[in-house]
Phi, psi and omega in degrees: 000004185269322180229140179298101205262126166255159175198145186224125172301119185238148182253140167342102174122344196272149180236137171256133166216123177219187192276144169294352187265008174282130174310141169206156198202140172254140172276169172303164181268124175286336195285165174261022173245173178276148179262123169250126190231173177219127158255132176253138165243143188223126167237157174293175193296346197246012175261140184264124175320134183240128154288124179244137169273002175225168182092180180294154168292139146299165186268331168215171156315103186270005167078039188222145177253173183311116177102012163266134201301139190276012170298319182292358187236146164292345202273343188243074186308142161309112176294321192191142185282156180264000000 
């Protein structure tokens, strides 16, 4: 009762965009088809690498120390030039 919970009916091909810090959830796949999803994260030019003890792990070591600009690693490609 403390929070307003929002939800939308989505269909294949729909996209939902939100801030990474927003708590989000997807119900289980109740269909007979495989569920596929993609997650993209965008960061500004001043973004730096932070080592996290909890949460999702990167698929590979980015070769960065904490505080280094993420643009120095091929794991964080530039989408468009500035």
